[in-house]
């Protein structure tokens, strides 16, 4: 597609359930990023993929969070045993490559844990 | 400790005025600086980036760097109501060449007709 595509756009889940968020980056973009944005806050880095590898996962807040990328394309962010503090917008971004290239964001997946 | 700081605002300016948004950063070695605009409920979009070698002007937008004081500014001339949004400043994280960005919390700009 023309831009970064994320799904679902909105997700309401019960506390304790697992959720999966999907990201389709721009075709040909080797670098992929996940960020989290809580209401009224800035963006928190979660994880960076170069190809299918994740050389930097330093922002994952706990072991309940994991992510993978396959085919140097689609990425899935999984949150296990969701907690209310996980409620946020999860933004995926991609760029041609690492190191200063323009990063393009998707519209985000709005997660609400009730 | 935060690496990028912004005044959350809101900054309110009348239509046609110059809006000045500031961002301070802690890493003296930062070489590039990014400004993103985020409309309410939308994703951030890049509007400007500069390198440490100088300021940059693009239409109504000017990004200025003050290395000595470690802050970067975004000036918006002839502000329009459509400029009302949150402006996020970002710098690359450390010396890693991953493209990972550290964002400030953003400054909300309100341009009043």
PDB file of C-alpha atoms in Angstrom:
ATOM      1  CA  UNK A   1       0.000   0.000   0.000  1.00  0.00           C
ATOM      2  CA  UNK A   2       0.880   3.653  -0.170  1.00  0.00           C
ATOM      3  CA  UNK A   3       1.342   4.116   3.553  1.00  0.00           C
ATOM      4  CA  UNK A   4       1.866   2.243   6.797  1.00  0.00           C
ATOM      5  CA  UNK A   5      -1.234   0.246   7.570  1.00  0.00           C
ATOM      6  CA  UNK A   6      -2.236  -0.841  11.040  1.00  0.00           C
ATOM      7  CA  UNK A   7      -5.010  -3.045  12.330  1.00  0.00           C
ATOM      8  CA  UNK A   8      -7.210  -3.044  14.238  1.00  0.00           C
ATOM      9  CA  UNK A   9      -7.704   0.701  14.346  1.00  0.00           C
ATOM     10  CA  UNK A  10      -9.575   0.356  17.631  1.00  0.00           C
ATOM     11  CA  UNK A  11      -9.585  -2.466  20.142  1.00  0.00           C
ATOM     12  CA  UNK A  12     -11.404  -2.727  23.445  1.00  0.00           C
ATOM     13  CA  UNK A  13     -10.365  -5.693  25.512  1.00  0.00           C
ATOM     14  CA  UNK A  14     -10.908  -6.998  28.993  1.00  0.00           C
ATOM     15  CA  UNK A  15      -8.112  -6.920  31.519  1.00  0.00           C
ATOM     16  CA  UNK A  16      -6.140 -10.131  31.406  1.00  0.00           C
ATOM     17  CA  UNK A  17      -6.821 -10.929  27.769  1.00  0.00           C
ATOM     18  CA  UNK A  18      -4.127 -11.104  25.084  1.00  0.00           C
ATOM     19  CA  UNK A  19      -4.149  -8.759  22.095  1.00  0.00           C
ATOM     20  CA  UNK A  20      -2.336  -8.728  18.787  1.00  0.00           C
ATOM     21  CA  UNK A  21      -1.703  -5.576  16.810  1.00  0.00           C
ATOM     22  CA  UNK A  22      -0.627  -5.749  13.209  1.00  0.00           C
ATOM     23  CA  UNK A  23       1.494  -3.445  11.090  1.00  0.00           C
ATOM     24  CA  UNK A  24       2.032  -3.465   7.323  1.00  0.00           C
ATOM     25  CA  UNK A  25       4.939  -1.145   6.549  1.00  0.00           C
ATOM     26  CA  UNK A  26       5.503   0.690   3.310  1.00  0.00           C
ATOM     27  CA  UNK A  27       6.718  -1.752   0.692  1.00  0.00           C
ATOM     28  CA  UNK A  28      10.504  -1.891   0.552  1.00  0.00           C
ATOM     29  CA  UNK A  29      11.037  -0.270   3.936  1.00  0.00           C
ATOM     30  CA  UNK A  30      13.533  -2.392   5.836  1.00  0.00           C
ATOM     31  CA  UNK A  31      13.288  -0.547   9.140  1.00  0.00           C
ATOM     32  CA  UNK A  32      10.157  -0.855  11.274  1.00  0.00           C
ATOM     33  CA  UNK A  33       9.389   0.709  14.643  1.00  0.00           C
ATOM     34  CA  UNK A  34       6.727   0.370  17.296  1.00  0.00           C
ATOM     35  CA  UNK A  35       5.941   3.300  19.562  1.00  0.00           C
ATOM     36  CA  UNK A  36       3.340   3.774  22.267  1.00  0.00           C
ATOM     37  CA  UNK A  37       1.554   7.022  23.003  1.00  0.00           C
ATOM     38  CA  UNK A  38      -0.529   7.429  26.124  1.00  0.00           C
ATOM     39  CA  UNK A  39      -3.195  10.097  26.179  1.00  0.00           C
ATOM     40  CA  UNK A  40      -1.618  13.552  26.222  1.00  0.00           C
ATOM     41  CA  UNK A  41       1.891  12.155  26.223  1.00  0.00           C
ATOM     42  CA  UNK A  42       4.760  11.918  23.797  1.00  0.00           C
ATOM     43  CA  UNK A  43       5.806   8.814  21.942  1.00  0.00           C
ATOM     44  CA  UNK A  44       7.596   6.037  23.806  1.00  0.00           C
ATOM     45  CA  UNK A  45       9.873   3.817  21.753  1.00  0.00           C
ATOM     46  CA  UNK A  46       9.120   0.113  22.109  1.00  0.00           C
ATOM     47  CA  UNK A  47      11.087  -1.859  19.526  1.00  0.00           C
ATOM     48  CA  UNK A  48      12.994  -1.520  16.273  1.00  0.00           C
ATOM     49  CA  UNK A  49      13.278  -4.087  13.491  1.00  0.00           C
ATOM     50  CA  UNK A  50      15.862  -4.121  10.741  1.00  0.00           C
ATOM     51  CA  UNK A  51      14.633  -6.756   8.362  1.00  0.00           C
ATOM     52  CA  UNK A  52      13.250  -9.545  10.518  1.00  0.00           C
ATOM     53  CA  UNK A  53      15.684  -8.960  13.359  1.00  0.00           C
ATOM     54  CA  UNK A  54      15.090  -6.757  16.373  1.00  0.00           C
ATOM     55  CA  UNK A  55      18.441  -5.253  17.346  1.00  0.00           C
ATOM     56  CA  UNK A  56      16.787  -2.866  19.772  1.00  0.00           C
ATOM     57  CA  UNK A  57      13.891  -3.980  21.950  1.00  0.00           C
ATOM     58  CA  UNK A  58      14.900  -1.846  24.883  1.00  0.00           C
ATOM     59  CA  UNK A  59      11.583  -0.046  25.095  1.00  0.00           C
ATOM     60  CA  UNK A  60       9.354  -3.066  25.662  1.00  0.00           C
ATOM     61  CA  UNK A  61       7.899  -2.303  29.101  1.00  0.00           C
ATOM     62  CA  UNK A  62       7.663  -5.866  30.380  1.00  0.00           C
ATOM     63  CA  UNK A  63       7.834  -9.492  29.361  1.00  0.00           C
ATOM     64  CA  UNK A  64       4.116  -9.308  28.586  1.00  0.00           C
ATOM     65  CA  UNK A  65       5.090  -7.435  25.439  1.00  0.00           C
ATOM     66  CA  UNK A  66       6.606  -9.150  22.430  1.00  0.00           C
ATOM     67  CA  UNK A  67       6.881  -8.463  18.732  1.00  0.00           C
ATOM     68  CA  UNK A  68       7.921 -10.259  15.631  1.00  0.00           C
ATOM     69  CA  UNK A  69       8.376  -9.470  11.987  1.00  0.00           C
ATOM     70  CA  UNK A  70       8.259 -11.888   9.098  1.00  0.00           C
ATOM     71  CA  UNK A  71       9.136 -11.681   5.437  1.00  0.00           C
ATOM     72  CA  UNK A  72      10.798  -8.347   6.127  1.00  0.00           C
ATOM     73  CA  UNK A  73       7.283  -6.993   5.991  1.00  0.00           C
ATOM     74  CA  UNK A  74       4.415  -7.480   8.400  1.00  0.00           C
ATOM     75  CA  UNK A  75       4.997  -7.068  12.116  1.00  0.00           C
ATOM     76  CA  UNK A  76       2.834  -8.143  15.030  1.00  0.00           C
ATOM     77  CA  UNK A  77       2.961  -6.650  18.500  1.00  0.00           C
ATOM     78  CA  UNK A  78       1.501  -8.956  21.120  1.00  0.00           C
ATOM     79  CA  UNK A  79       0.469  -7.906  24.601  1.00  0.00           C
ATOM     80  CA  UNK A  80      -0.295 -10.747  26.965  1.00  0.00           C
ATOM     81  CA  UNK A  81      -2.479 -10.494  30.060  1.00  0.00           C
ATOM     82  CA  UNK A  82      -3.362  -6.895  29.312  1.00  0.00           C
ATOM     83  CA  UNK A  83      -3.508  -4.369  32.113  1.00  0.00           C
ATOM     84  CA  UNK A  84      -5.333  -1.046  32.252  1.00  0.00           C
ATOM     85  CA  UNK A  85      -2.037   0.835  32.020  1.00  0.00           C
ATOM     86  CA  UNK A  86      -1.547  -0.738  28.587  1.00  0.00           C
ATOM     87  CA  UNK A  87      -4.333   1.504  27.262  1.00  0.00           C
ATOM     88  CA  UNK A  88      -2.720   3.730  24.649  1.00  0.00           C
ATOM     89  CA  UNK A  89      -2.277   4.263  20.954  1.00  0.00           C
ATOM     90  CA  UNK A  90       0.258   1.878  19.491  1.00  0.00           C
ATOM     91  CA  UNK A  91       1.950   3.468  16.502  1.00  0.00           C
ATOM     92  CA  UNK A  92       3.927   1.614  13.901  1.00  0.00           C
ATOM     93  CA  UNK A  93       6.392   3.410  11.651  1.00  0.00           C
ATOM     94  CA  UNK A  94       8.718   2.412   8.871  1.00  0.00           C
ATOM     95  CA  UNK A  95      11.595   3.892   6.949  1.00  0.00           C
ATOM     96  CA  UNK A  96      13.723   2.986   3.960  1.00  0.00           C
ATOM     97  CA  UNK A  97      16.554   2.130   6.274  1.00  0.00           C
ATOM     98  CA  UNK A  98      17.933   3.057   9.649  1.00  0.00           C
ATOM     99  CA  UNK A  99      19.907   6.106  10.535  1.00  0.00           C
ATOM    100  CA  UNK A 100      18.173   9.342   9.882  1.00  0.00           C
ATOM    101  CA  UNK A 101      15.854   8.472   7.039  1.00  0.00           C
ATOM    102  CA  UNK A 102      12.350   9.830   7.148  1.00  0.00           C
ATOM    103  CA  UNK A 103      10.090   7.733   9.350  1.00  0.00           C
ATOM    104  CA  UNK A 104       6.491   7.361   8.258  1.00  0.00           C
ATOM    105  CA  UNK A 105       3.841   6.561  10.838  1.00  0.00           C
ATOM    106  CA  UNK A 106       0.661   4.557  10.527  1.00  0.00           C
ATOM    107  CA  UNK A 107      -2.613   5.791  11.935  1.00  0.00           C
ATOM    108  CA  UNK A 108      -2.174   3.716  15.056  1.00  0.00           C
ATOM    109  CA  UNK A 109      -4.118   1.081  16.929  1.00  0.00           C
ATOM    110  CA  UNK A 110      -6.124   2.529  19.804  1.00  0.00           C
ATOM    111  CA  UNK A 111      -6.152   0.007  22.627  1.00  0.00           C
ATOM    112  CA  UNK A 112      -8.499   0.336  25.580  1.00  0.00           C
ATOM    113  CA  UNK A 113      -8.257  -2.176  28.405  1.00  0.00           C
ATOM    114  CA  UNK A 114     -11.360  -2.278  30.604  1.00  0.00           C
TER     115      UNK A 114
ATOM    116  CA  UNK B   1      15.892  11.400  32.828  1.00  0.00           C
ATOM    117  CA  UNK B   2      14.160  12.794  29.768  1.00  0.00           C
ATOM    118  CA  UNK B   3      16.316  13.526  26.777  1.00  0.00           C
ATOM    119  CA  UNK B   4      13.902  15.857  24.994  1.00  0.00           C
ATOM    120  CA  UNK B   5      11.806  18.473  26.749  1.00  0.00           C
ATOM    121  CA  UNK B   6       8.958  20.580  25.426  1.00  0.00           C
ATOM    122  CA  UNK B   7       6.491  22.902  27.074  1.00  0.00           C
ATOM    123  CA  UNK B   8       3.148  21.149  26.708  1.00  0.00           C
ATOM    124  CA  UNK B   9       1.307  24.459  26.255  1.00  0.00           C
ATOM    125  CA  UNK B  10      -1.168  25.210  24.930  1.00  0.00           C
ATOM    126  CA  UNK B  11       0.496  27.994  23.010  1.00  0.00           C
ATOM    127  CA  UNK B  12      -2.181  30.307  21.683  1.00  0.00           C
ATOM    128  CA  UNK B  13      -1.477  32.789  18.881  1.00  0.00           C
ATOM    129  CA  UNK B  14      -3.761  34.875  16.685  1.00  0.00           C
ATOM    130  CA  UNK B  15      -4.093  34.071  13.021  1.00  0.00           C
ATOM    131  CA  UNK B  16      -1.304  35.661  11.001  1.00  0.00           C
ATOM    132  CA  UNK B  17       1.136  35.812  13.913  1.00  0.00           C
ATOM    133  CA  UNK B  18       4.427  33.966  14.275  1.00  0.00           C
ATOM    134  CA  UNK B  19       4.274  30.877  16.450  1.00  0.00           C
ATOM    135  CA  UNK B  20       7.514  29.905  18.151  1.00  0.00           C
ATOM    136  CA  UNK B  21       7.906  26.393  19.509  1.00  0.00           C
ATOM    137  CA  UNK B  22      10.943  25.320  21.484  1.00  0.00           C
ATOM    138  CA  UNK B  23      12.544  22.024  22.374  1.00  0.00           C
ATOM    139  CA  UNK B  24      15.569  21.343  24.558  1.00  0.00           C
ATOM    140  CA  UNK B  25      17.707  18.245  24.317  1.00  0.00           C
ATOM    141  CA  UNK B  26      20.208  16.732  26.700  1.00  0.00           C
ATOM    142  CA  UNK B  27      22.649  14.958  24.367  1.00  0.00           C
ATOM    143  CA  UNK B  28      25.188  17.531  23.272  1.00  0.00           C
ATOM    144  CA  UNK B  29      26.284  15.167  20.520  1.00  0.00           C
ATOM    145  CA  UNK B  30      22.904  15.145  18.767  1.00  0.00           C
ATOM    146  CA  UNK B  31      23.383  15.739  15.070  1.00  0.00           C
ATOM    147  CA  UNK B  32      19.866  15.842  13.697  1.00  0.00           C
ATOM    148  CA  UNK B  33      16.537  17.137  14.874  1.00  0.00           C
ATOM    149  CA  UNK B  34      13.026  16.372  13.729  1.00  0.00           C
ATOM    150  CA  UNK B  35       9.715  18.194  14.041  1.00  0.00           C
ATOM    151  CA  UNK B  36       6.493  16.241  13.666  1.00  0.00           C
ATOM    152  CA  UNK B  37       2.983  17.629  13.560  1.00  0.00           C
ATOM    153  CA  UNK B  38       0.159  15.591  15.060  1.00  0.00           C
ATOM    154  CA  UNK B  39      -3.457  16.521  14.613  1.00  0.00           C
ATOM    155  CA  UNK B  40      -5.823  15.295  17.294  1.00  0.00           C
ATOM    156  CA  UNK B  41      -6.531  11.616  16.824  1.00  0.00           C
ATOM    157  CA  UNK B  42      -4.091  11.308  13.948  1.00  0.00           C
ATOM    158  CA  UNK B  43      -0.593   9.959  13.548  1.00  0.00           C
ATOM    159  CA  UNK B  44       2.493  12.183  13.578  1.00  0.00           C
ATOM    160  CA  UNK B  45       3.730  13.498  10.241  1.00  0.00           C
ATOM    161  CA  UNK B  46       7.204  14.838   9.620  1.00  0.00           C
ATOM    162  CA  UNK B  47       7.218  18.524   8.713  1.00  0.00           C
ATOM    163  CA  UNK B  48      10.837  19.459   9.119  1.00  0.00           C
ATOM    164  CA  UNK B  49      14.242  18.123   9.998  1.00  0.00           C
ATOM    165  CA  UNK B  50      17.583  19.822  10.323  1.00  0.00           C
ATOM    166  CA  UNK B  51      21.135  18.768  10.819  1.00  0.00           C
ATOM    167  CA  UNK B  52      23.564  20.346  13.205  1.00  0.00           C
ATOM    168  CA  UNK B  53      25.215  22.311  10.426  1.00  0.00           C
ATOM    169  CA  UNK B  54      22.535  24.940  10.118  1.00  0.00           C
ATOM    170  CA  UNK B  55      19.002  26.268  10.133  1.00  0.00           C
ATOM    171  CA  UNK B  56      16.389  25.410   7.531  1.00  0.00           C
ATOM    172  CA  UNK B  57      13.456  27.190   5.992  1.00  0.00           C
ATOM    173  CA  UNK B  58      10.595  25.504   4.173  1.00  0.00           C
ATOM    174  CA  UNK B  59       7.716  27.745   3.198  1.00  0.00           C
ATOM    175  CA  UNK B  60       6.189  29.192   6.361  1.00  0.00           C
ATOM    176  CA  UNK B  61       8.269  26.917   8.584  1.00  0.00           C
ATOM    177  CA  UNK B  62      11.770  27.622   9.876  1.00  0.00           C
ATOM    178  CA  UNK B  63      13.765  25.340  12.139  1.00  0.00           C
ATOM    179  CA  UNK B  64      16.606  26.931  14.092  1.00  0.00           C
ATOM    180  CA  UNK B  65      19.271  25.266  16.184  1.00  0.00           C
ATOM    181  CA  UNK B  66      21.087  26.769  19.143  1.00  0.00           C
ATOM    182  CA  UNK B  67      23.831  24.261  19.880  1.00  0.00           C
ATOM    183  CA  UNK B  68      25.365  26.227  22.728  1.00  0.00           C
ATOM    184  CA  UNK B  69      22.089  26.253  24.654  1.00  0.00           C
ATOM    185  CA  UNK B  70      20.969  22.872  23.322  1.00  0.00           C
ATOM    186  CA  UNK B  71      17.611  23.846  21.996  1.00  0.00           C
ATOM    187  CA  UNK B  72      15.906  23.754  18.652  1.00  0.00           C
ATOM    188  CA  UNK B  73      13.043  26.007  17.617  1.00  0.00           C
ATOM    189  CA  UNK B  74      10.281  25.755  15.074  1.00  0.00           C
ATOM    190  CA  UNK B  75       8.907  29.052  13.827  1.00  0.00           C
ATOM    191  CA  UNK B  76       5.642  29.154  11.932  1.00  0.00           C
ATOM    192  CA  UNK B  77       5.043  32.410  10.096  1.00  0.00           C
ATOM    193  CA  UNK B  78       1.596  33.674   9.150  1.00  0.00           C
ATOM    194  CA  UNK B  79      -0.014  31.092  11.429  1.00  0.00           C
ATOM    195  CA  UNK B  80      -3.270  29.628  10.186  1.00  0.00           C
ATOM    196  CA  UNK B  81      -6.052  27.886  12.115  1.00  0.00           C
ATOM    197  CA  UNK B  82      -5.100  24.739  10.193  1.00  0.00           C
ATOM    198  CA  UNK B  83      -1.725  24.854  11.971  1.00  0.00           C
ATOM    199  CA  UNK B  84      -3.508  24.075  15.236  1.00  0.00           C
ATOM    200  CA  UNK B  85      -2.028  20.757  16.302  1.00  0.00           C
ATOM    201  CA  UNK B  86       0.522  19.226  18.646  1.00  0.00           C
ATOM    202  CA  UNK B  87       4.128  19.641  17.534  1.00  0.00           C
ATOM    203  CA  UNK B  88       6.544  16.933  18.565  1.00  0.00           C
ATOM    204  CA  UNK B  89      10.285  17.396  18.654  1.00  0.00           C
ATOM    205  CA  UNK B  90      12.499  14.334  18.263  1.00  0.00           C
ATOM    206  CA  UNK B  91      16.187  13.499  18.251  1.00  0.00           C
ATOM    207  CA  UNK B  92      17.953  10.260  17.386  1.00  0.00           C
ATOM    208  CA  UNK B  93      18.652   8.138  20.432  1.00  0.00           C
ATOM    209  CA  UNK B  94      22.280   8.203  21.483  1.00  0.00           C
ATOM    210  CA  UNK B  95      24.941   7.222  18.996  1.00  0.00           C
ATOM    211  CA  UNK B  96      23.057   4.226  17.675  1.00  0.00           C
ATOM    212  CA  UNK B  97      22.416   4.368  13.945  1.00  0.00           C
ATOM    213  CA  UNK B  98      19.072   2.611  14.153  1.00  0.00           C
ATOM    214  CA  UNK B  99      16.847   5.550  13.322  1.00  0.00           C
ATOM    215  CA  UNK B 100      15.243   5.238  16.745  1.00  0.00           C
ATOM    216  CA  UNK B 101      13.906   8.598  17.827  1.00  0.00           C
ATOM    217  CA  UNK B 102      13.372  10.036  21.284  1.00  0.00           C
ATOM    218  CA  UNK B 103      10.326  12.298  21.337  1.00  0.00           C
ATOM    219  CA  UNK B 104       9.360  15.187  23.547  1.00  0.00           C
ATOM    220  CA  UNK B 105       5.843  15.237  24.925  1.00  0.00           C
ATOM    221  CA  UNK B 106       4.771  17.804  22.366  1.00  0.00           C
ATOM    222  CA  UNK B 107       3.541  21.379  22.423  1.00  0.00           C
ATOM    223  CA  UNK B 108      -0.087  22.065  21.574  1.00  0.00           C
ATOM    224  CA  UNK B 109      -0.525  25.075  19.310  1.00  0.00           C
ATOM    225  CA  UNK B 110      -3.834  26.875  19.001  1.00  0.00           C
ATOM    226  CA  UNK B 111      -4.199  29.442  16.224  1.00  0.00           C
ATOM    227  CA  UNK B 112      -7.253  31.592  16.792  1.00  0.00           C
ATOM    228  CA  UNK B 113      -9.062  33.202  13.841  1.00  0.00           C
TER     229      UNK B 113
END
